[in-house]
Short mmCIF file of C-alpha atoms and ligand atoms in Angstrom, two decimals:
data_model
loop_
_atom_site.label_atom_id
_atom_site.label_comp_id
_atom_site.label_asym_id
_atom_site.label_seq_id
_atom_site.Cartn_x
_atom_site.Cartn_y
_atom_site.Cartn_z
CA MET A 2 12.66 12.55 -18.57
CA ARG A 3 10.75 11.15 -21.32
CA SER A 4 13.26 9.23 -23.04
CA THR A 5 14.48 7.77 -19.98
CA VAL A 6 11.13 6.50 -19.06
CA LEU A 7 10.33 5.08 -22.52
CA ALA A 8 13.60 3.37 -22.30
CA LEU A 9 12.66 1.99 -19.02
CA GLY A 10 9.54 0.55 -20.43
CA ALA A 11 11.48 -1.04 -23.03
CA ALA A 12 13.74 -2.60 -20.82
CA ALA A 13 10.77 -3.96 -18.95
CA LEU A 14 9.24 -5.51 -21.90
CA LEU A 15 12.51 -7.35 -22.69
CA GLY A 16 12.41 -8.67 -19.34
CA ALA A 17 8.92 -9.97 -19.30
CA GLY A 18 7.67 -13.49 -19.44
CA THR A 19 10.36 -15.08 -17.10
CA VAL A 20 8.31 -16.42 -14.51
CA LEU A 21 4.51 -17.22 -14.06
CA ALA A 22 3.02 -19.51 -11.72
CA ASP A 23 -0.50 -19.88 -11.01
CA ASP A 24 -0.38 -22.04 -7.92
CA ILE A 25 -0.13 -19.35 -5.28
CA PRO A 26 -2.73 -20.02 -2.77
CA THR A 27 -5.27 -17.43 -2.07
CA CYS A 28 -6.38 -16.41 1.28
CA SER A 29 -9.69 -14.98 2.99
CA LEU A 30 -11.61 -15.04 6.17
CA ASP A 31 -13.13 -18.28 5.19
CA LYS A 32 -9.82 -19.74 3.80
CA LYS A 33 -6.65 -19.37 5.69
CA CYS A 34 -3.22 -19.96 4.26
CA PRO A 35 -1.55 -23.44 4.46
CA GLU A 36 1.19 -24.08 6.70
CA SER A 37 3.82 -24.31 3.73
CA ALA A 38 2.90 -20.65 2.88
CA PRO A 39 1.30 -19.30 6.27
CA CYS A 40 1.06 -15.49 5.60
CA CYS A 41 -1.82 -13.91 3.85
CA SER A 42 -0.75 -10.58 2.30
CA GLN A 43 -2.73 -7.47 1.88
CA TYR A 44 -4.05 -8.79 -1.52
CA GLY A 45 -5.17 -12.10 -0.46
CA GLN A 46 -2.30 -14.60 -1.31
CA CYS A 47 -0.24 -16.89 0.60
CA GLY A 48 3.42 -16.77 1.09
CA VAL A 49 6.58 -16.35 3.38
CA GLY A 50 9.02 -13.67 3.88
CA ALA A 51 7.54 -10.30 2.72
CA TYR A 52 4.11 -11.85 2.79
CA CYS A 53 4.48 -11.95 6.50
CA LEU A 54 5.58 -8.39 6.96
CA GLY A 55 3.47 -5.24 6.21
CA GLY A 56 -0.04 -5.86 5.24
CA CYS A 57 -0.12 -9.66 6.43
CA ASP A 58 -3.49 -10.38 7.68
CA PRO A 59 -3.45 -12.45 10.76
CA ARG A 60 -7.16 -13.50 10.43
CA MET A 61 -6.51 -14.92 7.00
CA SER A 62 -2.97 -16.48 7.73
CA PHE A 63 -2.35 -20.00 8.93
CA SER A 64 -2.27 -18.82 12.49
CA LEU A 65 -2.55 -15.60 14.36
CA ASP A 66 1.22 -15.56 14.84
CA SER A 67 2.14 -16.25 11.36
CA CYS A 68 2.50 -12.53 10.55
CA VAL A 69 5.46 -10.87 11.86
CA PRO A 70 4.72 -8.20 14.64
CA ALA A 71 4.43 -4.58 13.23
CA PRO A 72 6.63 -1.77 14.03
CA VAL A 73 5.08 0.56 16.60
CA CYS A 74 4.38 4.25 15.68
CA GLN A 75 7.20 6.79 15.40
CA ASP A 76 6.67 10.44 15.28
CA LYS A 77 8.31 11.48 12.27
CA THR A 78 8.70 14.04 9.44
CA TYR A 79 9.40 12.40 6.01
CA LYS A 80 10.86 15.11 3.77
CA MET A 81 10.42 13.08 0.72
CA ASP A 82 13.38 14.88 -0.81
CA LYS A 83 16.37 13.68 -2.72
CA ALA A 84 18.12 12.69 0.43
CA SER A 85 15.43 10.61 1.73
CA MET A 86 15.22 8.53 -1.34
CA ASN A 87 17.54 6.05 0.00
CA LYS A 88 14.79 5.37 2.87
CA ILE A 89 12.46 4.16 0.22
CA VAL A 90 13.24 0.40 -0.27
CA ASP A 91 11.96 -1.85 -2.76
CA ILE A 92 9.72 -4.57 -1.22
CA GLY A 93 12.17 -7.19 -2.44
CA LYS A 94 14.90 -5.82 -0.17
CA TYR A 95 13.10 -5.02 3.15
CA LEU A 96 13.07 -7.42 5.83
CA GLY A 97 11.23 -5.61 8.41
CA ASP A 98 13.61 -3.40 10.50
CA PRO A 99 12.13 0.05 10.32
CA SER A 100 15.49 1.75 11.07
CA THR A 101 16.56 0.55 7.61
CA ALA A 102 13.67 2.00 5.57
CA ASP A 103 10.93 4.62 5.82
CA TRP A 104 8.87 3.32 3.05
CA VAL A 105 8.38 0.05 1.10
CA SER A 106 7.85 0.58 -2.43
CA GLN A 107 6.19 -1.39 -5.40
CA GLY A 108 6.57 0.31 -8.63
CA GLU A 109 8.75 3.24 -9.31
CA PRO A 110 9.11 6.40 -7.10
CA VAL A 111 11.09 9.15 -8.58
CA ASN A 112 12.83 12.05 -7.17
CA TYR A 113 12.07 15.36 -8.92
CA ASN A 114 12.76 18.88 -7.60
CA ASP A 115 13.31 17.54 -4.07
CA ASN A 116 9.78 15.90 -3.95
CA THR A 117 8.98 12.09 -4.57
CA LEU A 118 6.96 11.35 -7.71
CA LEU A 119 4.99 8.20 -7.72
CA THR A 120 4.79 7.44 -11.36
CA MET A 121 2.60 5.23 -13.64
CA PRO A 122 4.23 4.68 -17.07
CA LYS A 123 2.32 3.32 -19.96
CA ASP A 124 0.37 0.09 -19.24
CA SER A 125 1.59 -0.19 -15.69
CA VAL A 126 -0.29 -0.48 -12.58
CA GLY A 127 1.45 2.49 -11.00
CA THR A 128 3.31 2.75 -7.74
CA VAL A 129 2.53 2.44 -4.05
CA LEU A 130 4.62 3.19 -0.96
CA ALA A 131 3.80 1.80 2.38
CA SER A 132 5.25 3.20 5.65
CA THR A 133 7.43 0.81 7.54
CA THR A 134 5.84 1.84 11.01
CA TYR A 135 2.20 1.75 11.93
CA MET A 136 -0.04 4.34 13.49
CA TRP A 137 -2.30 3.42 16.16
CA TYR A 138 -4.55 6.57 16.11
CA GLY A 139 -2.66 9.96 15.47
CA SER A 140 -2.33 12.27 12.70
CA VAL A 141 -0.66 12.14 9.39
CA LYS A 142 -0.51 14.93 7.01
CA ALA A 143 0.98 15.08 3.53
CA LYS A 144 1.72 17.82 0.93
CA ILE A 145 0.42 16.48 -2.30
CA LYS A 146 -0.12 17.47 -5.84
CA THR A 147 -2.41 14.78 -7.43
CA SER A 148 -2.18 13.14 -10.78
CA ARG A 149 -4.62 13.89 -13.48
CA GLY A 150 -6.45 12.41 -16.42
CA ALA A 151 -9.33 10.07 -16.91
CA GLY A 152 -8.84 6.77 -15.15
CA VAL A 153 -6.00 7.81 -12.95
CA VAL A 154 -6.48 7.82 -9.34
CA THR A 155 -4.30 9.19 -6.43
CA ALA A 156 -4.62 7.91 -3.01
CA PHE A 157 -3.33 8.75 0.54
CA ILE A 158 -4.75 6.17 3.00
CA LEU A 159 -4.13 4.51 6.31
CA MET A 160 -4.71 0.68 6.10
CA SER A 161 -4.41 -1.90 8.91
CA ASP A 162 -3.33 -5.25 8.35
CA VAL A 163 -6.91 -6.44 9.11
CA LYS A 164 -8.26 -3.76 6.68
CA ASP A 165 -9.45 -1.02 8.79
CA GLU A 166 -8.91 1.83 6.44
CA ILE A 167 -9.02 5.71 6.22
CA ASP A 168 -8.78 7.30 2.76
CA TYR A 169 -8.18 10.23 0.71
CA GLU A 170 -8.64 9.66 -3.14
CA TRP A 171 -8.49 11.83 -6.03
CA VAL A 172 -10.00 10.95 -9.50
CA GLY A 173 -8.09 12.46 -12.35
CA THR A 174 -11.07 14.17 -14.02
CA GLU A 175 -12.51 15.69 -10.71
CA LEU A 176 -9.49 17.85 -9.75
CA LYS A 177 -11.71 19.95 -7.42
CA THR A 178 -12.66 17.27 -5.07
CA ALA A 179 -10.93 15.21 -2.41
CA GLN A 180 -12.95 12.11 -1.81
CA THR A 181 -12.91 10.63 1.54
CA ASN A 182 -13.74 7.31 3.02
CA TYR A 183 -13.34 4.75 5.66
CA TYR A 184 -13.79 1.15 6.26
CA PHE A 185 -13.88 -1.23 9.16
CA GLN A 186 -12.08 -4.62 8.55
CA GLY A 187 -12.74 -4.15 4.76
CA ILE A 188 -16.39 -4.64 5.09
CA PRO A 189 -17.89 -2.98 2.09
CA SER A 190 -20.21 -0.04 2.78
CA TYR A 191 -21.89 2.13 0.34
CA VAL A 192 -22.52 5.04 2.63
CA ASN A 193 -19.10 5.95 4.13
CA SER A 194 -17.89 8.30 1.60
CA GLY A 195 -17.76 12.08 1.67
CA ASN A 196 -16.30 14.75 -0.64
CA ILE A 197 -14.20 17.96 0.37
CA SER A 198 -14.09 20.85 -2.26
CA VAL A 199 -10.63 22.07 -2.98
CA THR A 200 -8.88 24.35 -5.57
CA ASP A 201 -7.33 22.23 -8.23
CA THR A 202 -5.42 19.38 -6.91
CA TRP A 203 -3.28 18.91 -9.95
CA SER A 204 -1.91 22.47 -9.98
CA ASN A 205 -1.84 23.28 -6.36
CA TRP A 206 -0.05 21.98 -3.31
CA HIS A 207 -2.43 21.04 -0.63
CA GLU A 208 -1.79 19.71 2.78
CA TYR A 209 -4.08 16.75 3.36
CA GLU A 210 -4.48 15.62 6.87
CA ILE A 211 -6.04 12.59 8.60
CA ARG A 212 -6.59 12.99 12.48
CA TRP A 213 -7.82 9.77 13.99
CA THR A 214 -8.53 9.26 17.70
CA PRO A 215 -10.40 6.39 19.21
CA ASP A 216 -13.60 8.67 19.02
CA GLU A 217 -13.33 10.35 15.63
CA ILE A 218 -11.71 10.72 12.26
CA GLN A 219 -11.25 14.12 10.99
CA TRP A 220 -10.05 14.85 7.33
CA LEU A 221 -8.31 18.32 7.05
CA VAL A 222 -7.20 20.16 3.97
CA ASP A 223 -4.80 22.97 4.52
CA GLY A 224 -5.64 23.10 8.08
CA GLN A 225 -9.45 23.21 7.59
CA VAL A 226 -11.70 20.34 8.86
CA GLY A 227 -13.46 19.22 5.80
CA ARG A 228 -15.10 16.21 7.31
CA THR A 229 -15.65 14.62 10.65
CA LYS A 230 -16.85 11.10 11.41
CA LYS A 231 -17.47 10.29 14.93
CA LYS A 232 -17.11 6.63 16.36
CA SER A 233 -20.54 7.16 18.09
CA GLU A 234 -22.23 7.10 14.72
CA THR A 235 -20.89 3.97 13.57
CA TRP A 236 -22.67 1.32 15.91
CA ASN A 237 -23.46 -1.74 14.09
CA ALA A 238 -26.22 -3.36 15.96
CA THR A 239 -26.24 -6.71 14.02
CA ALA A 240 -22.48 -7.25 14.74
CA ASN A 241 -22.62 -5.63 18.11
CA GLN A 242 -19.56 -3.55 17.45
CA TRP A 243 -18.44 -0.27 16.23
CA ASP A 244 -17.56 -0.17 12.59
CA PHE A 245 -14.99 2.19 13.10
CA PRO A 246 -11.33 2.00 12.16
CA GLN A 247 -9.23 1.16 15.30
CA THR A 248 -6.25 -0.86 14.44
CA PRO A 249 -2.53 0.10 13.88
CA SER A 250 -2.25 1.19 10.24
CA ARG A 251 0.47 1.92 7.70
CA VAL A 252 0.30 5.06 5.57
CA GLN A 253 0.10 4.17 1.87
CA LEU A 254 0.67 6.55 -0.89
CA SER A 255 -0.42 5.59 -4.39
CA ILE A 256 -1.06 6.13 -7.99
CA TRP A 257 -2.99 3.52 -9.80
CA PRO A 258 -5.19 2.94 -13.07
CA GLY A 259 -8.73 2.76 -11.98
CA GLY A 260 -9.73 3.15 -15.66
CA LEU A 261 -8.04 0.12 -16.98
CA ALA A 262 -10.27 -1.63 -19.43
CA SER A 263 -10.17 -4.90 -17.62
CA ASN A 264 -11.81 -3.18 -14.63
CA ALA A 265 -15.43 -3.40 -13.77
CA LYS A 266 -17.41 -0.72 -15.61
CA GLY A 267 -18.43 0.79 -12.24
CA THR A 268 -14.90 1.19 -11.29
CA ILE A 269 -14.07 2.88 -14.62
CA ASP A 270 -16.79 5.29 -14.34
CA TRP A 271 -15.88 6.19 -10.85
CA ALA A 272 -12.37 6.70 -11.98
CA GLY A 273 -13.52 9.19 -14.66
CA GLY A 274 -13.55 6.80 -17.57
CA PRO A 275 -11.05 4.62 -19.42
CA ILE A 276 -7.46 5.46 -18.90
CA SER A 277 -5.71 6.94 -22.01
CA TRP A 278 -2.01 5.97 -22.62
CA ASP A 279 -1.72 8.80 -24.95
CA HIS A 280 -2.35 11.51 -22.45
CA PRO A 281 -0.10 14.48 -22.54
CA ASP A 282 1.53 13.37 -19.41
CA ILE A 283 2.39 10.11 -20.88
CA LYS A 284 3.74 11.94 -23.94
CA ASN A 285 5.57 14.88 -22.12
CA TYR A 286 6.85 12.92 -19.18
CA GLY A 287 6.69 9.40 -19.86
CA TYR A 288 4.29 8.66 -17.05
CA TYR A 289 1.40 9.73 -15.00
CA PHE A 290 2.45 11.00 -11.72
CA ALA A 291 1.42 12.19 -8.31
CA THR A 292 3.74 14.46 -6.31
CA PHE A 293 4.46 14.07 -2.61
CA GLY A 294 6.13 16.58 -0.54
CA GLU A 295 6.64 16.47 3.15
CA ILE A 296 4.71 14.06 5.28
CA THR A 297 4.19 14.20 9.06
CA VAL A 298 3.29 11.45 11.34
CA LYS A 299 2.36 12.40 14.96
CA CYS A 300 1.56 9.36 17.05
CA TRP A 301 -1.45 9.23 19.29
CA ASN A 302 0.93 8.38 22.43
CA ALA A 303 -1.90 7.09 24.76
CA ASN A 304 -0.66 6.18 28.15
CA SER A 305 -2.66 2.98 28.05
CA ALA A 306 -4.08 0.87 25.16
CA PRO A 307 -5.56 1.58 22.87
CA GLY A 308 -3.19 4.04 21.02
CA THR A 309 0.01 3.30 22.54
CA ASN A 310 3.54 3.09 21.17
CA LYS A 311 5.48 2.14 24.11
CA GLY A 312 7.06 -1.13 22.96
CA LYS A 313 8.69 -2.10 19.71
CA SER A 314 5.70 -3.81 17.91
CA TYR A 315 1.99 -4.54 17.73
CA TYR A 316 0.41 -8.03 17.40
CA TYR A 317 -3.17 -9.29 17.60
CA ASN A 318 -4.09 -11.72 20.41
CA SER A 319 -7.59 -12.42 18.90
CA TYR A 320 -9.31 -13.05 15.58
CA ARG A 321 -11.72 -10.41 16.48
CA ALA A 322 -9.02 -7.85 15.65
CA THR A 323 -10.66 -4.90 17.51
CA ASN A 324 -8.68 -2.47 19.47
CA ASP A 325 -8.65 -4.43 22.69
CA THR A 326 -7.09 -7.27 21.00
CA VAL A 327 -3.84 -5.23 19.84
CA VAL A 328 -0.97 -5.82 21.97
CA ASP A 329 1.87 -3.35 22.17
CA SER A 330 4.79 -5.46 22.75
CA ASN A 331 8.51 -5.79 22.59
CA LYS A 332 8.66 -8.66 20.01
CA ARG A 333 11.06 -8.27 17.15
CA THR A 334 9.84 -7.15 13.74
CA ASP A 335 12.47 -8.40 11.31
CA LEU A 336 13.30 -11.51 9.47
CA ALA A 337 16.74 -13.01 8.82
CA SER A 338 15.74 -13.73 5.38
CA PHE A 339 12.98 -13.84 2.94
CA PHE A 340 12.32 -17.51 3.96
CA GLY A 341 11.22 -16.39 7.58
CA THR A 342 7.71 -16.24 8.85
CA GLY A 343 6.31 -15.00 12.12
CA THR A 344 6.86 -18.26 13.67
CA ASP A 345 10.29 -18.80 12.39
CA MET A 346 11.89 -15.47 12.15
CA ASP A 347 15.37 -16.85 11.85
CA LYS A 348 14.77 -19.19 9.06
CA GLY A 349 17.34 -19.00 6.24
CA LYS A 350 19.67 -16.93 8.26
CA GLN A 351 22.97 -16.99 6.42
CA SER A 352 26.54 -16.80 8.12
CA ASN A 353 27.86 -14.73 5.13
CA THR A 354 26.28 -11.42 5.68
CA LYS A 355 25.20 -9.92 2.32
CA GLY A 356 24.02 -13.04 0.68
CA GLY A 357 20.68 -13.39 2.38
CA SER A 358 18.50 -11.08 0.53
CA ALA A 359 19.96 -12.02 -2.92
CA SER A 360 19.27 -15.81 -2.62
CA ALA A 361 16.03 -15.43 -1.16
CA THR A 362 14.78 -12.96 -3.78
CA LYS A 363 15.87 -15.55 -6.31
CA SER A 364 14.19 -18.47 -4.73
CA GLY A 365 11.28 -16.69 -3.82
CA GLY A 366 10.60 -15.44 -7.28
CA SER A 367 11.12 -18.49 -9.11
CA ALA A 368 8.26 -20.57 -9.68
CA GLN A 369 10.45 -23.34 -10.71
CA THR A 370 11.70 -24.19 -7.22
CA SER A 371 9.57 -25.49 -4.47
CA VAL A 372 10.04 -22.64 -2.19
CA PRO A 373 6.91 -20.92 -1.44
CA ASN A 374 6.85 -17.23 -3.03
CA SER A 375 8.33 -14.71 -0.46
CA ILE A 376 7.84 -11.40 -1.94
CA PRO A 377 4.46 -10.11 -2.82
CA GLY A 378 4.45 -8.95 -6.30
CA ALA A 379 7.39 -11.28 -7.15
CA GLY A 380 7.44 -14.10 -9.24
CA SER A 381 4.08 -15.57 -9.36
CA ALA A 382 2.17 -13.17 -7.08
CA PRO A 383 -0.45 -11.67 -8.98
CA ALA A 384 -2.52 -9.91 -6.47
CA ASN A 385 0.17 -8.54 -4.32
CA GLN A 386 1.85 -6.01 -6.50
CA VAL A 387 -1.00 -3.81 -6.51
CA PRO A 388 -1.30 -0.25 -5.16
CA GLY A 389 -3.55 -0.40 -2.36
CA GLY A 390 -5.25 2.66 -3.30
CA GLY A 391 -9.14 2.06 -2.64
CA ALA A 392 -10.69 -0.31 -0.53
CA GLY A 393 -7.66 -2.56 -1.14
CA THR A 394 -9.43 -5.52 -0.18
CA VAL A 395 -11.22 -8.02 -1.90
CA PRO A 396 -13.11 -9.94 0.73
CA GLY A 397 -13.37 -13.52 -0.12
CA GLY A 398 -10.82 -12.94 -2.75
CA GLY A 399 -14.11 -12.55 -4.83
CA SER A 400 -15.21 -9.82 -6.98
CA GLY A 401 -13.48 -8.95 -10.07
CA SER A 402 -10.83 -11.36 -9.80
CA SER A 403 -11.52 -12.74 -13.11
CA GLY A 404 -9.14 -10.19 -14.19
CA SER A 405 -6.18 -12.28 -13.23
CA ASP A 406 -6.34 -14.10 -16.33
CA ASP A 407 -5.53 -11.45 -18.88
CA SER A 408 -2.53 -10.30 -17.04
CA GLY A 409 -0.18 -11.72 -19.39
CA SER A 410 -1.39 -9.44 -22.13
CA ASP A 411 0.16 -6.37 -20.34
CA GLY A 412 3.57 -7.74 -21.20
CA GLY A 413 5.04 -6.45 -18.18
CA GLN A 414 5.57 -2.85 -19.21
CA GLY A 415 5.59 -0.59 -16.52
CA THR A 416 7.63 -0.30 -13.48
CA VAL A 417 10.58 -2.46 -13.27
CA SER A 418 12.67 -1.09 -10.58
CA GLY A 419 15.01 -4.04 -10.30
CA ASP A 420 16.79 -3.42 -13.59
CA ALA A 421 20.19 -2.16 -13.38
CA ASN A 422 20.06 -0.11 -16.49
CA ALA A 423 16.86 1.56 -15.67
CA CYS A 424 18.38 2.36 -12.51
CA GLY A 425 21.29 4.31 -13.96
CA MET A 426 18.90 6.13 -16.20
CA ASN A 427 16.09 7.40 -13.94
CA GLY A 428 18.12 7.67 -10.88
CA PHE A 429 15.66 5.74 -8.79
CA ALA A 430 18.43 5.40 -5.99
CA GLN A 431 16.86 2.58 -4.24
CA ASP A 432 17.73 0.02 -6.87
CA CYS A 433 20.93 1.43 -7.86
CA GLY A 434 23.83 1.68 -5.63
CA ASP A 435 22.99 -0.81 -2.98
CA GLY A 436 26.27 -2.17 -3.53
CA ASP A 437 25.02 -5.55 -4.35
CA SER A 438 27.77 -7.67 -5.60
CA GLY A 439 25.69 -10.64 -7.11
CA SER A 440 25.05 -9.81 -10.62
CA GLY A 441 22.50 -12.56 -10.50
CA LYS A 442 20.33 -10.68 -8.02
CA GLY A 443 19.76 -7.84 -10.42
CA THR A 444 18.74 -10.27 -13.30
CA THR A 445 16.73 -12.50 -11.26
CA ASN A 446 14.92 -9.47 -9.87
CA ASN A 447 14.17 -7.85 -13.05
CA GLY A 448 12.58 -10.87 -14.55
CA VAL A 449 10.68 -11.33 -11.29
CA ARG A 450 9.47 -7.96 -11.03
CA THR A 451 8.67 -7.58 -14.64
CA THR A 452 6.44 -10.50 -14.43
CA SER A 453 4.78 -9.67 -11.23
CA THR A 454 4.11 -6.15 -12.69
CA ALA A 455 2.24 -7.82 -15.70
CA LYS A 456 0.04 -9.83 -13.39
CA GLY A 457 -0.30 -6.92 -11.04
CA ALA A 458 -2.49 -5.14 -13.52
CA SER A 459 -4.86 -7.79 -13.35
CA ALA A 460 -4.79 -8.12 -9.62
CA LEU A 461 -5.33 -4.35 -9.50
CA ALA A 462 -8.58 -4.96 -11.41
CA ALA A 463 -9.44 -7.46 -8.74
CA VAL A 464 -8.80 -4.86 -5.98
CA VAL A 465 -10.37 -2.15 -8.14
CA GLY A 466 -13.28 -4.21 -8.99
CA PHE A 467 -14.34 -4.39 -5.48
CA VAL A 468 -14.28 -0.62 -5.17
CA GLY A 469 -16.29 -0.50 -8.24
CA LEU A 470 -18.90 -2.36 -6.69
CA MET A 471 -19.91 0.60 -4.69
CA PHE A 472 -20.77 2.57 -7.86
CA LEU A 473 -22.57 -0.07 -9.65
C1 NAG B 19 -18.23 12.82 -4.62
O1 NAG B 19 -17.74 13.34 -5.91
C2 NAG B 19 -17.75 12.42 -6.81
C3 NAG B 19 -17.22 13.15 -8.04
O2 NAG B 19 -17.71 14.42 -8.34
C4 NAG B 19 -19.22 12.08 -7.14
O3 NAG B 19 -19.37 11.14 -8.14
C5 NAG B 19 -19.73 11.53 -5.75
O4 NAG B 19 -21.14 11.03 -5.85
C6 NAG B 19 -19.64 12.44 -4.67
N1 NAG B 19 -19.85 11.76 -3.49
C7 NAG B 19 -20.57 12.20 -2.38
C8 NAG B 19 -20.82 11.39 -1.20
O5 NAG B 19 -21.10 13.30 -2.57
C1 NAG B 20 -22.72 -4.81 10.19
O1 NAG B 20 -21.88 -5.86 10.51
C2 NAG B 20 -22.19 -6.92 9.70
C3 NAG B 20 -21.36 -8.04 9.89
O2 NAG B 20 -20.05 -7.82 10.07
C4 NAG B 20 -21.93 -6.54 8.10
O3 NAG B 20 -22.29 -7.53 7.25
C5 NAG B 20 -22.99 -5.30 7.83
O4 NAG B 20 -22.59 -5.00 6.56
C6 NAG B 20 -22.59 -4.35 8.91
N1 NAG B 20 -23.71 -3.20 8.60
C7 NAG B 20 -23.44 -2.16 8.01
C8 NAG B 20 -24.59 -1.16 7.92
O5 NAG B 20 -22.47 -1.70 7.67
C1 NAG B 21 -11.16 0.90 21.68
O1 NAG B 21 -11.08 0.55 22.87
C2 NAG B 21 -11.67 1.33 23.89
C3 NAG B 21 -11.24 0.84 25.29
O2 NAG B 21 -10.94 -0.54 25.30
C4 NAG B 21 -13.20 1.25 23.73
O3 NAG B 21 -13.78 1.84 24.86
C5 NAG B 21 -13.56 1.76 22.53
O4 NAG B 21 -14.87 1.43 22.30
C6 NAG B 21 -12.71 0.92 21.36
N1 NAG B 21 -13.04 1.70 20.17
C7 NAG B 21 -13.53 1.18 19.09
C8 NAG B 21 -13.66 1.97 17.91
O5 NAG B 21 -13.84 0.08 18.98
#
């Protein structure tokens, strides 16, 4: 395993530096995306294609319908075993049909002993998986063995497109604590976190569960309730609303480097100190990793809203983005190509079947063309590669975003999944035998992803910087 991954890192380095662009529009509540790149990604940047899929924030996008409707909840058990690896699809290859993928990935998931490892090789920004379907209340439980080491964070969260969020996070130096948290619409709060004591989270499998109803959130470990938060405790008199997560959310699993030197000091401290790339896990395995076993989603299945999953998709009909503004509809959820948006879902449709994704990937990733970026984390999209992890929001695109400058220095090591060789070596099935005929695709994708990974580190700093505020 070790040499494989080292080789992978080397391959990544070689591919670095292809494409960089700094002209990607950013977005926030005060600054919506332009019509030409209408979709605001989870990490606050504008684009088309995959920017309009999971994580697209309608409040910050050009119009409410710029984002593609979100696939409704499905009861499901994800085995996370070898056979299910082909249901983990790179973000550069997913167009929004949840029957084609269970998870969308950025980074490097690897199968090991019939579990899925999320890996973080030296100098990378880790790996994130996001579910392709959304939960509108319900229960999700996951068998997890966390990562370890100073500055290394494992996360299992629910995150909505308007940044309602319910979290488990584990810091690699605090292996007896599961940290829990929640956010309403990404509004920073200093008082919502809570800890649950557990036996060593690195050595032991535990089953972590989030039970989320319109009235309360419960965090359970191995079937025992460790924390309960009631909606009734969350009234915000200033805003005249419940500051309680209430909108359809994706499950996100990640490992990310909270202890990067470029992060805010508060973040690094919270994450257990600076990350060391000479840690035994890097030496022995080639990466830090968190291990995910079976994951089970049970939808809330309300008879009437909120919390239904009767149709195909959810969308928002108001900028308030509260639970009474979510519509459970039969609108389609898939784009014809990476040129599409919520208001032009067939854009770029090709008569020739297989070509669509390749050409769109190329165009989207290339800063030299005038095509807006289409794959968060591709090409020039610094902020979007990033594992969600903590409070994956940077309200106003603000705090900590200074990190986006030093990204180049990371040189794009890390997690290239588009590289054909890497594929063969590490058996990350998704990017291997997809039968892609165009060799140009692999090449392009490699350059793109490498670059984006490099920038991602800094973007992560931006995201993490925000989390870090809470600990300053
Ligand atoms: C949770 O545990 C962490 C690590 O031990 C600690 O820093 C933090 O203050 C705790 N949070 C709460 C709310 O007790
Ligand atoms: C109440 O809502 C306002 C406006 O959204 C927000 O700024 C404030 O932080 C909230 N109060 C608390 C205690 O979270
Ligand atoms: C969600 O919607 C229901 C019914 O409209 C409402 O009673 C409830 O307060 C809402 N929940 C939250 C958290 O806003």
